[in-house]
Tab-separated table of C-alpha atoms in Angstrom:
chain	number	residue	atom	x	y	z
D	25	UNK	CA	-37.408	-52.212	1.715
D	26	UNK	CA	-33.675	-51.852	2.628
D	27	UNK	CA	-33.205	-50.942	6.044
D	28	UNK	CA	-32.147	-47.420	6.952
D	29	UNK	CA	-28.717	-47.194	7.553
D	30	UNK	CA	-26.347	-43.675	8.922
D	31	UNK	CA	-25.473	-41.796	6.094
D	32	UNK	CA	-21.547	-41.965	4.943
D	33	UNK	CA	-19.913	-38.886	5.949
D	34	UNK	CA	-18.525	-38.647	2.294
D	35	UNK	CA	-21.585	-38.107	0.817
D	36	UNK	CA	-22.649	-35.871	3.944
D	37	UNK	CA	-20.198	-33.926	2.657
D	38	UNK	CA	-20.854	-33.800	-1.211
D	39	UNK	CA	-24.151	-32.487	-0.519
D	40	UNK	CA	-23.478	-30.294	2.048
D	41	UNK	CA	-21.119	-28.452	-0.540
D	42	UNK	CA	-23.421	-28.905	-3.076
D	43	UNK	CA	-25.498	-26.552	-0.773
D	44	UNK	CA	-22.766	-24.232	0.130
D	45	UNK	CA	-21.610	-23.721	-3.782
D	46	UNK	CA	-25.552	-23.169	-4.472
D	47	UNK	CA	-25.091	-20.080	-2.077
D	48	UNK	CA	-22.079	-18.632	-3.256
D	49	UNK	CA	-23.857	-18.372	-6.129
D	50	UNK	CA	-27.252	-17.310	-5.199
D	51	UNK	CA	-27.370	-15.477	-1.900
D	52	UNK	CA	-24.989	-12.484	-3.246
D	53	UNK	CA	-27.898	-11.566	-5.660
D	54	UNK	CA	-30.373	-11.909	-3.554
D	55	UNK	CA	-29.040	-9.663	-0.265
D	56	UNK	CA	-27.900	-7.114	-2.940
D	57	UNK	CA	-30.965	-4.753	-1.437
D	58	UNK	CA	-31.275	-5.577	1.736
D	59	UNK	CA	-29.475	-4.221	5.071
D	60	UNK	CA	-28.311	-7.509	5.357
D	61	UNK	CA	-24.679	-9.343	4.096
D	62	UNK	CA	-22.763	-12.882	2.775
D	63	UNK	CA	-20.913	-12.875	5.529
D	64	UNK	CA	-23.609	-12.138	8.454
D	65	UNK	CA	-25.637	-15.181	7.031
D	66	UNK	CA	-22.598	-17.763	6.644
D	67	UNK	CA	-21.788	-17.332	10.436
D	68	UNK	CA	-25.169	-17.562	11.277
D	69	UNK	CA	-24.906	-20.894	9.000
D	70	UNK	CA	-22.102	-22.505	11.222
D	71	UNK	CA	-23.140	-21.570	14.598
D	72	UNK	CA	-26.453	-23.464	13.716
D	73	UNK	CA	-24.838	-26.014	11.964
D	74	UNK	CA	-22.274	-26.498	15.157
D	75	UNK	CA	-25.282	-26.314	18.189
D	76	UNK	CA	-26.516	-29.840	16.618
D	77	UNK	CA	-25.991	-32.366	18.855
D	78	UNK	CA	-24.674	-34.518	16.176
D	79	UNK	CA	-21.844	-32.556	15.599
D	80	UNK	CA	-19.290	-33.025	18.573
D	81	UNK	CA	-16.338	-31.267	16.675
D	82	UNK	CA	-15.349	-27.657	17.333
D	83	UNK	CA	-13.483	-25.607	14.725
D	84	UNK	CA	-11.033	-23.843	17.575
D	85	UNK	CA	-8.269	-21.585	15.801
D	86	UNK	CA	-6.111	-22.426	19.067
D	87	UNK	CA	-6.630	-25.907	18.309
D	88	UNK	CA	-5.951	-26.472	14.766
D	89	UNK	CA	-3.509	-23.370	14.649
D	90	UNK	CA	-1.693	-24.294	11.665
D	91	UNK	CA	-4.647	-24.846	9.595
D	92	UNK	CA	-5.446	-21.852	10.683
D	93	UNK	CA	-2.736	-19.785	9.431
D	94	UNK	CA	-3.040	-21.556	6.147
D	95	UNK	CA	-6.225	-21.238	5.334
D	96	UNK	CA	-6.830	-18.166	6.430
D	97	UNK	CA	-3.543	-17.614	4.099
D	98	UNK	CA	-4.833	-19.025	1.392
D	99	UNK	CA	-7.973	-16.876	1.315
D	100	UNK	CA	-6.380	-13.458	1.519
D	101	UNK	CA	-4.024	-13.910	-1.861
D	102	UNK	CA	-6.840	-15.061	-3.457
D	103	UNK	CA	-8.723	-12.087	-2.385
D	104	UNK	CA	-5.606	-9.633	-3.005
D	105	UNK	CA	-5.160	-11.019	-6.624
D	106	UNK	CA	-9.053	-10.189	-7.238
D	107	UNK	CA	-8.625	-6.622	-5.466
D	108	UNK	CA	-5.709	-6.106	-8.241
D	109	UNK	CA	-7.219	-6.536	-11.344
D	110	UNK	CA	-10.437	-5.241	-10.688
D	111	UNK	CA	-8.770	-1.589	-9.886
D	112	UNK	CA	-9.119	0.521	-13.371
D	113	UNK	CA	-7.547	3.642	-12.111
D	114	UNK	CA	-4.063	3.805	-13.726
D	115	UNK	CA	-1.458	3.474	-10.708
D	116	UNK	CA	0.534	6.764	-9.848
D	117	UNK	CA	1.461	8.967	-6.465
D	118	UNK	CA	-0.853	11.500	-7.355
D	119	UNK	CA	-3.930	10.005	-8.531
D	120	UNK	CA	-3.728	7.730	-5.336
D	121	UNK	CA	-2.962	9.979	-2.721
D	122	UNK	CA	-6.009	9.299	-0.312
D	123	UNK	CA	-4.462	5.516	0.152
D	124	UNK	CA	-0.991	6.837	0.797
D	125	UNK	CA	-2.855	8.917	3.319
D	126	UNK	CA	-4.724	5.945	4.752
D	127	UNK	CA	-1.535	3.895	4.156
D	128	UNK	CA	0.566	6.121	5.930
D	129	UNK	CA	-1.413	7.908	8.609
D	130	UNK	CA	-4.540	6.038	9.894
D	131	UNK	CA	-2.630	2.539	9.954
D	132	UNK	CA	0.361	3.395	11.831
D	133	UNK	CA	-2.036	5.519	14.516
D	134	UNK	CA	-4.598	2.453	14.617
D	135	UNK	CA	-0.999	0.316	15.598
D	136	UNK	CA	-0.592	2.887	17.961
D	137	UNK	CA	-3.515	3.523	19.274
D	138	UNK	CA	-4.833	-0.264	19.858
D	139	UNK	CA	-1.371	-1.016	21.282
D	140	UNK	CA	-2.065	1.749	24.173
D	141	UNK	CA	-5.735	0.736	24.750
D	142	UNK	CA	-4.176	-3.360	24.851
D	143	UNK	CA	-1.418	-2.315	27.327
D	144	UNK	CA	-2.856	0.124	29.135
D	145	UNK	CA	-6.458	-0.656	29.576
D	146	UNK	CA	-6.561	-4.333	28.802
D	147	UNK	CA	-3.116	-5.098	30.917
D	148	UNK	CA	-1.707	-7.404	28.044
D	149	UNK	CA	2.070	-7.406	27.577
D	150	UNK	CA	3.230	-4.799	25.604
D	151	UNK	CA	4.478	-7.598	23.006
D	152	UNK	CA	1.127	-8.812	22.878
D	153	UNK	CA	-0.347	-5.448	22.947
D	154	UNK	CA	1.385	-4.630	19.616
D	155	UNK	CA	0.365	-7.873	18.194
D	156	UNK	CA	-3.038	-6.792	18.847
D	157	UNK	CA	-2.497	-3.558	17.257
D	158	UNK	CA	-0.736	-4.922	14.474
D	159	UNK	CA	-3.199	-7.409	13.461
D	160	UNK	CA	-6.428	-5.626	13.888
D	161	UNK	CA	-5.534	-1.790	12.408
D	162	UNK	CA	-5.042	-3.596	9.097
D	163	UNK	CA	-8.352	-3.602	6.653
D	164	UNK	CA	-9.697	-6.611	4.928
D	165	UNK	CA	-9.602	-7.170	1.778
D	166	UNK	CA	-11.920	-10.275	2.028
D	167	UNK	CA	-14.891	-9.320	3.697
D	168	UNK	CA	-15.103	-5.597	1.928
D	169	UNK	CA	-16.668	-6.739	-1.181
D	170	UNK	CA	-19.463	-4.356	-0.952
D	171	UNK	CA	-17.749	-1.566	-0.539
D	172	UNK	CA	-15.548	-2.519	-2.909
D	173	UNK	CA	-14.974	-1.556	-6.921
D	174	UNK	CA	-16.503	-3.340	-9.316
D	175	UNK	CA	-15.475	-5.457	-11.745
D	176	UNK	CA	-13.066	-4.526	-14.592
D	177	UNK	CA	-14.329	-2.263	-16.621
D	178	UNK	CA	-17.530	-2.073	-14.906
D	179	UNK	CA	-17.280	1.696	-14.312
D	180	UNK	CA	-18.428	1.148	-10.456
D	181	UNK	CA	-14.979	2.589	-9.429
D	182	UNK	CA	-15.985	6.271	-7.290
D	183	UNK	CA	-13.000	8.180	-4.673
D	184	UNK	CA	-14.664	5.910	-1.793
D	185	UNK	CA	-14.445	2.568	-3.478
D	186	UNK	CA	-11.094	3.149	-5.137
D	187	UNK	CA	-9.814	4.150	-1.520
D	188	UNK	CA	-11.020	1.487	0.535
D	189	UNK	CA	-10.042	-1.416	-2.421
D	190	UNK	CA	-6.541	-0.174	-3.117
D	191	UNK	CA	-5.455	0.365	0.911
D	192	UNK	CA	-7.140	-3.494	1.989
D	193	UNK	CA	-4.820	-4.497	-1.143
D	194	UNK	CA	-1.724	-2.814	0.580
D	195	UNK	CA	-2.110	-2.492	4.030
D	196	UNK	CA	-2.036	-6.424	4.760
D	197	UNK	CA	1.264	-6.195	3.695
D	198	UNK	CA	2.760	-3.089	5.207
D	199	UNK	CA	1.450	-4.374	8.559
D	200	UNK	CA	3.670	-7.092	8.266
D	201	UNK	CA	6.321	-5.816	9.525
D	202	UNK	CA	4.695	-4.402	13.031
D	203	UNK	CA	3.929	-8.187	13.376
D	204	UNK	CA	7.167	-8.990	13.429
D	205	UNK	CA	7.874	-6.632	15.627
D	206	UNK	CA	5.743	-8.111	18.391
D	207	UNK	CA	7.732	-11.240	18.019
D	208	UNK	CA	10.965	-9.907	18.468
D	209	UNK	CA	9.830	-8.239	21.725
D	210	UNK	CA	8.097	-11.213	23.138
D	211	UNK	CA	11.328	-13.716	21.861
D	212	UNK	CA	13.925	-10.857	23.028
D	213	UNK	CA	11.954	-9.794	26.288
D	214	UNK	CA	14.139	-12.076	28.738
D	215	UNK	CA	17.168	-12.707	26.927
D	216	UNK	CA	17.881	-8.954	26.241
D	217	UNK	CA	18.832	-9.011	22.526
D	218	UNK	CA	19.745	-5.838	20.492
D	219	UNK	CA	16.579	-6.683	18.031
D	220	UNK	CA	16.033	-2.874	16.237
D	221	UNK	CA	18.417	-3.441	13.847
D	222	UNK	CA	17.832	-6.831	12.183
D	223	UNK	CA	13.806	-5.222	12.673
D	224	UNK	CA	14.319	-2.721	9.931
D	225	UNK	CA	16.820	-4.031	7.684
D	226	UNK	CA	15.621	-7.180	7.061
D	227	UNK	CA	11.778	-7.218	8.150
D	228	UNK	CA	11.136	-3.763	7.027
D	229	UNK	CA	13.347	-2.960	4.192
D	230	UNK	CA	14.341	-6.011	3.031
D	231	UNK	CA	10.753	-7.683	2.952
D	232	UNK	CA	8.984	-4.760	2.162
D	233	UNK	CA	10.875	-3.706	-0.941
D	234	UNK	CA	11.963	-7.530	-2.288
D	235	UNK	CA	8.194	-8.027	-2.075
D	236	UNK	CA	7.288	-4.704	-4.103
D	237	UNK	CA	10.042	-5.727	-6.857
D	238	UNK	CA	9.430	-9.208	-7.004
D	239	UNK	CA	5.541	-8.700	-6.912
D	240	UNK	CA	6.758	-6.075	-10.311
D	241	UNK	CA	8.557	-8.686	-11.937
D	242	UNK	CA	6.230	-11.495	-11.733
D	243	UNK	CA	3.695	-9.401	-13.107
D	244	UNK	CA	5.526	-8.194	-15.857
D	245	UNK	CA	6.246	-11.506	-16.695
D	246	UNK	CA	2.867	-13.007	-16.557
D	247	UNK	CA	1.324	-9.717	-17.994
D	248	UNK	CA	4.092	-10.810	-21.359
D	249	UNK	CA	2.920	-14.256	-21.635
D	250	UNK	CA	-0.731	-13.688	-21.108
D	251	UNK	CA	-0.933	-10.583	-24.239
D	252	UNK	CA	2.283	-9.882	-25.388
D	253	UNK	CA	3.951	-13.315	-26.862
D	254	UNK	CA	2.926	-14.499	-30.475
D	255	UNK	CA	-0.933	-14.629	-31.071
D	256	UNK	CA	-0.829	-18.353	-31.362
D	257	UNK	CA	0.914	-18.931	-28.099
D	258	UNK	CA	-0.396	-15.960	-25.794
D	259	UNK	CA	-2.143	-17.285	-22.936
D	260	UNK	CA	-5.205	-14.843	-23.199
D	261	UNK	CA	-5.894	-17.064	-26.233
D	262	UNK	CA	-6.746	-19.616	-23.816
D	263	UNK	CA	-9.919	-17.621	-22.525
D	264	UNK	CA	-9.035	-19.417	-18.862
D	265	UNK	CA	-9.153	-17.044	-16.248
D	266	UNK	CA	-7.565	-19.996	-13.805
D	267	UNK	CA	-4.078	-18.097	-15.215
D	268	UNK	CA	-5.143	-15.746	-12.111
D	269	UNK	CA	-4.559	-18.186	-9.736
D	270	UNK	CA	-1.394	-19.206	-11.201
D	271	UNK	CA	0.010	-15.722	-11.001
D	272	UNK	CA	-1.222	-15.754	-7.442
D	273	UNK	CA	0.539	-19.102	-6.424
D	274	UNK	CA	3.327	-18.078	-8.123
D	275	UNK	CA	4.122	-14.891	-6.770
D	276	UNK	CA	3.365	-15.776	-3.214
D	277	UNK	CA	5.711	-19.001	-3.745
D	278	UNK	CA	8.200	-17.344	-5.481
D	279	UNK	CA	8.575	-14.094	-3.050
D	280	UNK	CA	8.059	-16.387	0.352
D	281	UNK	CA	11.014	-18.460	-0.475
D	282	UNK	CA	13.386	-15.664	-0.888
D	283	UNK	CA	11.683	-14.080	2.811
D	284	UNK	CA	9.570	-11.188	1.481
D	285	UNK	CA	6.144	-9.851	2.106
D	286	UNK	CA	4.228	-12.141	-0.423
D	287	UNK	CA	0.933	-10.594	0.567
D	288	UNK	CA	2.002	-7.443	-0.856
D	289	UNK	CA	4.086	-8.685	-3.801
D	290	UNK	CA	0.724	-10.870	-4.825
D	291	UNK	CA	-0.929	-7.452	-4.558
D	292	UNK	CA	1.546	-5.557	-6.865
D	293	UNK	CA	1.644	-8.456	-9.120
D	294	UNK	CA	-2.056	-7.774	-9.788
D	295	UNK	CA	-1.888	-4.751	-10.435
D	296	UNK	CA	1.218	-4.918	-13.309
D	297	UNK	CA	-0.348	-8.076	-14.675
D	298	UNK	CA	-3.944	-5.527	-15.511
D	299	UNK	CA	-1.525	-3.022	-16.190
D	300	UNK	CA	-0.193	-5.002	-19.280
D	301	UNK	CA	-3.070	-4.706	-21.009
D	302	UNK	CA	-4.946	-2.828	-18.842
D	303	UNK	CA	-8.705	-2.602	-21.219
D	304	UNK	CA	-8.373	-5.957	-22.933
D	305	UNK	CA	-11.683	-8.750	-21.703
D	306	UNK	CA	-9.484	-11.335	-20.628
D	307	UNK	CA	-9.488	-9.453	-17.258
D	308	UNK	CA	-12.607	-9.768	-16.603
D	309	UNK	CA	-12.279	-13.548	-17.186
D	310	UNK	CA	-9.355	-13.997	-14.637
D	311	UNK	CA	-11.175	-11.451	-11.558
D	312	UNK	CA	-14.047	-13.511	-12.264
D	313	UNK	CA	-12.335	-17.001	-11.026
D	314	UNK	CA	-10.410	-15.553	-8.494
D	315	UNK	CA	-13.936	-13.603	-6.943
D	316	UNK	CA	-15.633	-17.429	-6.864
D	317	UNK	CA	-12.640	-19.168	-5.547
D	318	UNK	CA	-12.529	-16.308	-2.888
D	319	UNK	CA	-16.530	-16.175	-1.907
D	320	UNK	CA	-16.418	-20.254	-2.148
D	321	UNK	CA	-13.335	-20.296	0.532
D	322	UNK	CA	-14.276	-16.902	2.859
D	323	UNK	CA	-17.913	-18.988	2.980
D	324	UNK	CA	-16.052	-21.947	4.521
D	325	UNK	CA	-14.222	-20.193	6.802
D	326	UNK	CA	-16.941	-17.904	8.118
D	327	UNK	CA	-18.820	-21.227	8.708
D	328	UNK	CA	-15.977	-22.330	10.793
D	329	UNK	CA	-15.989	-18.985	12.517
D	330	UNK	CA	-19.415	-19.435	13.476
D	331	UNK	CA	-18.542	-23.293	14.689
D	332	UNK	CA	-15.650	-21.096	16.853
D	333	UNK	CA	-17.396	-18.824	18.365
D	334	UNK	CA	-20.293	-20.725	19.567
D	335	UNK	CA	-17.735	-23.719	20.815
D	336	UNK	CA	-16.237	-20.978	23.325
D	337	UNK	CA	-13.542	-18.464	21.116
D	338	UNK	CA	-14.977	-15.747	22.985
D	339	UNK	CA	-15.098	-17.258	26.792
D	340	UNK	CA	-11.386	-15.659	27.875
D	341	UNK	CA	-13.135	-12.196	27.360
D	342	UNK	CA	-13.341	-9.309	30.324
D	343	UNK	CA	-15.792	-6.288	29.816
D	344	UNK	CA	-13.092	-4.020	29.139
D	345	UNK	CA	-12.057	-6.617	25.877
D	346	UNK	CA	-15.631	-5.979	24.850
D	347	UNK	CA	-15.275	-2.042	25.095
D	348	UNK	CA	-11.427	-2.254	23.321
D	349	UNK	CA	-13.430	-3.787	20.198
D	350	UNK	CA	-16.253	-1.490	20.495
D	351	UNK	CA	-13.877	1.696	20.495
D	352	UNK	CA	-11.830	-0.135	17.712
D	353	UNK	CA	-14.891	-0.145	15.319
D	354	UNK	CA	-16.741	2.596	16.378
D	355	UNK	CA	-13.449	5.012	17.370
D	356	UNK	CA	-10.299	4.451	16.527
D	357	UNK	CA	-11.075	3.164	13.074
D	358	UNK	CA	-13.735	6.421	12.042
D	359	UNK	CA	-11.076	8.775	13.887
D	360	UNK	CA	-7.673	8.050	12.344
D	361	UNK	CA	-9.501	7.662	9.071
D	362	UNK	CA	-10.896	11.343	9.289
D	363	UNK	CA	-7.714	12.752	10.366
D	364	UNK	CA	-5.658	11.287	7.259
D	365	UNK	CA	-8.074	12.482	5.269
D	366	UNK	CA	-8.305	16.175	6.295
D	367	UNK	CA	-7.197	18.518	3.189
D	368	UNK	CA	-8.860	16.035	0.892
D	369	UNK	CA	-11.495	17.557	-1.453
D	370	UNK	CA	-14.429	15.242	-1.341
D	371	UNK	CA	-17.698	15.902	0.650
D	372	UNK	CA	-18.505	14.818	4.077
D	373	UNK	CA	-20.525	11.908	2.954
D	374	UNK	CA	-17.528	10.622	1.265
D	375	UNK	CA	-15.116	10.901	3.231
D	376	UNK	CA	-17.219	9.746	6.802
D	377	UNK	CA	-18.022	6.424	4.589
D	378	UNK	CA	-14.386	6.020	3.917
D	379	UNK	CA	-13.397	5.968	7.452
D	380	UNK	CA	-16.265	4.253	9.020
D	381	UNK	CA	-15.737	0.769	6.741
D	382	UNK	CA	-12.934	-0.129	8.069
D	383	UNK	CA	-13.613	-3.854	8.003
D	384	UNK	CA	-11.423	-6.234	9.731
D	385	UNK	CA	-11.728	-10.110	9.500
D	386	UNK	CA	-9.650	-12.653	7.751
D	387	UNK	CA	-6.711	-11.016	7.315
D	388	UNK	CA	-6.331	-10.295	11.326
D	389	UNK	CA	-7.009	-13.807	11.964
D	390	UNK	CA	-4.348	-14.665	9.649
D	391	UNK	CA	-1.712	-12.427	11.426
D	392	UNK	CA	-2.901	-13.425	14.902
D	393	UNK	CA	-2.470	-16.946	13.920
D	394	UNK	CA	1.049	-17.129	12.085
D	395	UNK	CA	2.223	-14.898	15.264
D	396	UNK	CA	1.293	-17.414	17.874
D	397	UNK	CA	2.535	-19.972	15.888
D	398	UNK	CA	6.048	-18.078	15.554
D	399	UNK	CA	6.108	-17.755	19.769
D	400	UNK	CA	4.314	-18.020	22.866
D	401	UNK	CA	2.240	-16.327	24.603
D	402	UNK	CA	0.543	-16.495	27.724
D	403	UNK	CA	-2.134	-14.534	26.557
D	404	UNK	CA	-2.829	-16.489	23.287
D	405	UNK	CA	-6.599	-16.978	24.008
D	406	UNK	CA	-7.401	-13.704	25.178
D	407	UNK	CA	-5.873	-12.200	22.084
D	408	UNK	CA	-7.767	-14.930	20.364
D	409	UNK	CA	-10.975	-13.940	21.855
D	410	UNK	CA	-10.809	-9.973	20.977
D	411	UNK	CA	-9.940	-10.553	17.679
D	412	UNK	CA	-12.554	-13.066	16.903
D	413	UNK	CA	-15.116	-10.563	18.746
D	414	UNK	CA	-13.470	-7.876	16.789
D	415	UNK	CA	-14.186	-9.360	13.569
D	416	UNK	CA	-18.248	-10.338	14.498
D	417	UNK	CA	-18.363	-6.560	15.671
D	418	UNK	CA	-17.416	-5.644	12.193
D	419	UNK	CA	-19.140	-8.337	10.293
D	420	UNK	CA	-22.519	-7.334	11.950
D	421	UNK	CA	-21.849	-3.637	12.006
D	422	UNK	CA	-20.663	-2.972	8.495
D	423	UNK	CA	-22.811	-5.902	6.953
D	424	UNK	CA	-25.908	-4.473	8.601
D	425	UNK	CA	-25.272	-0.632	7.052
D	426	UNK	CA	-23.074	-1.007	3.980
D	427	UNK	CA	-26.253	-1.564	1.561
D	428	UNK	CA	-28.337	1.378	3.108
D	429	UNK	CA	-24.685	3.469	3.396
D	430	UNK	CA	-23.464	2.732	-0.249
D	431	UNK	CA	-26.956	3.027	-2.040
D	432	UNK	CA	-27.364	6.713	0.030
D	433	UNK	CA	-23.630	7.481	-1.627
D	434	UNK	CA	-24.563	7.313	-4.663
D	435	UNK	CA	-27.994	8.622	-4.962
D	436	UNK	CA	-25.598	11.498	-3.506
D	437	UNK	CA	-22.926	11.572	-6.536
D	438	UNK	CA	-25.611	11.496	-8.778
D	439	UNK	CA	-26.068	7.908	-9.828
D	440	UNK	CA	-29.106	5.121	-9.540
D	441	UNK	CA	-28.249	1.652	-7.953
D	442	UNK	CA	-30.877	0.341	-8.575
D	443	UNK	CA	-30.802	1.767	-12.537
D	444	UNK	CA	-29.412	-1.969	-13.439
D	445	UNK	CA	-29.924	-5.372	-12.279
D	446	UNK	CA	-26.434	-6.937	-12.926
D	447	UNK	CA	-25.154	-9.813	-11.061
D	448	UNK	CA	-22.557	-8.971	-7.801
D	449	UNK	CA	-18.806	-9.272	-9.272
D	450	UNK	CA	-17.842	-12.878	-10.194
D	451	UNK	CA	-21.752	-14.341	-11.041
D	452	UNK	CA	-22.661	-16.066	-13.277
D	453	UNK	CA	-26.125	-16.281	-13.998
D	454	UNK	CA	-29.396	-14.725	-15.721
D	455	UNK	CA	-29.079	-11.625	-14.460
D	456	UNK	CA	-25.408	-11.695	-15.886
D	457	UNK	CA	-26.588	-10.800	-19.362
């Protein structure tokens, strides 16, 4: 018998993703009933997988902060591209006024109101108090899958779903600028700088409307060659829905080097690339890919997140941090949500769900990280640690009630969820068919 030797890490690692690709596949289908979500059990995966004593490595954001920003990067266009093209409702300033409302009312008074509790309560700098406010009021569009539309087509598109998918796809954008914002203030705070100016030419309307246009015209042009060149030729022919991910790469390349908002021209490019042909099957094909690239990568980072948090991300916190992400979730969130949408017609129900799931997560750690990495801060950590307990408040709270919640919806509006057994968007699988 050969003797027992350690195993190499390499294949360590080809079976432990052999395990994590068996879940991205599996577990969706089988927590679609229960009170219980993806993302609840993958950080319960890597704080287990990070107490072992074998593993002496800890996945700290502060650490490794430029992996950090780029990963965390990486998974939000992927997840903005999928957000996109899975939206059916024809785009137009009427028929999406309640995300203009959420757009333009409940994010700038989340900003607001998170930068007072940071600066007031908390004591932070008011440069890092904005930061705060800047990178938590935004939704996210990675972790909201279940309250989420459907796929293309699917038909699984009601006034709450629509809402909270279309303003996760925009708001990471517009909050862009607010980020910047905090940076100018912390980089200008001792030298004195006039900074308001080169604020909202260039970081506001400069990068917000090159990244609308330039999000249009990458679109257009990938909606022309996908269905709209020669039969032969058209890359819809192809039946590859990997042209998603192109489109997404290319956009966000494309509109970063020329200093826009890539998040939101990736966003808009969706949307004009399903626009082009806006019933044809080939969509479903390209949300599918970019929904399994996006479970496959949010799993990996949640895992790390778990690693994080048990490895001491939350140790700089005081009991007031605690109670700022408390009254985040369970205030300021449900509070500026129900105040933009006052006037609407929809029910109670509706419009309660709307403002309660505001999920934050991936996109905040993305904003918090490509901040610090932009300047310092004395307060790095801290900020660190009430995002990171931000985002577990949310993951726990929404993942815990968004089955019971959504199933209650529409039993309310009339429909069955349980009256098919498809698979969750981007499966692939027997129940598929």
């Amino acid at each position: 018998m050969p003797e027992l030797t350690p195993p190499d890490p390499y294949i360590l690692l080809l079976t432990g993703a052999g395990f994590l690709i068996a879940l991205v596949a599996w577990l969706p289908l089988a927590l679609r009933k229960l009170p219980l979500s993806l993302p609840i059990i993958c950080i319960g995966i890597g704080a287990a997988l990070f107490m072992l004593p074998i593993i002496t490595w800890s996945p700290s954001p502060m650490r490794y902060a430029a992996f950090t920003e780029r990963f965390t990067e990486f998974v939000v266009i992927i997840a903005l591209m999928g957000a996109g093209l899975k939206l059916d409702r024809v785009f137009s300033w009427r028929r999406w006024r309640v995300t203009w409302r959420l757009l333009a009312i409940t994010m700038p008074l989340g900003i607001a109101a998170i930068t007072l509790i940071g600066g007031g309560l908390l004591g932070l700098s008011w440069a890092a108090a904005l930061l705060l406010g800047a990178a938590l009021a935004p939704t996210d569009p990675v972790l909201a899958a279940d309250v989420q539309v459907g796929p293309p087509k699917s038909g699984d598109e009601d006034e709450v779903r629509f809402a909270l998918t279309s303003e996760a796809g925009l708001n990471d954008g517009l909050a862009f600028p607010f980020v910047h914002l905090a940076i100018l203030l912390a980089l200008t705070a001792s030298s004195g700088e006039p900074w308001f100016a080169q604020w909202l030419g260039y970081n506001v309307l400069w990068e917000i409307g090159a990244g609308v246009v330039g999000g249009w015209l990458i679109g257009k042009a990938f909606g022309w060659l996908t269905f709209h060149v020669p039969a032969e030729t058209k890359l819809a022919q192809t039946g590859d829905g990997l042209i998603a991910i192109a489109a997404t790469f290319v956009s966000y390349g494309l509109t970063e080097i020329i200093h826009c908002y890539g998040f939101l021209a990736v966003f808009v490019t969706a949307l004009t690339l399903r626009r082009s042909h806006r019933d044809h099957d080939f969509n479903r094909e390209m949300h599918d890919i970019t929904e399994q690239v996006e479970r496959l990568a949010m799993m990996v980072l949640l895992i790390l997140l778990g690693g994080a948090l048990i490895g001491g991300l939350l140790a700089p916190l005081r009991w007031t941090d605690v109670a700022a992400a408390a009254a985040l979730i369970l205030i300021v969130r449900p509070a500026t949500g129900l105040i933009a949408l006052a006037g609407i017609e929809a029910d109670r129900l509706e419009k309660l769900t709307i403002a309660f799931f505001g999920i934050r997560g991936v996109g905040s750690f993305y904003y918090l990280a490509y901040a610090l990495n932009h300047v310092d801060m004395p307060e790095a950590d801290r900020l660190w640690a009430i995002v990171g307990l931000t985002a577990l408040f949310s993951i726990l709270l929404h993942g815990l009630t968004v089955t019971p919640v959504m199933r209650l919806l529409d039993r309310s509006q009339g429909r069955d969820p349980d009256a098919t057994e498809a698979a969750p968007p981007g499966l692939k699988g027997p129940a598929a068919t």
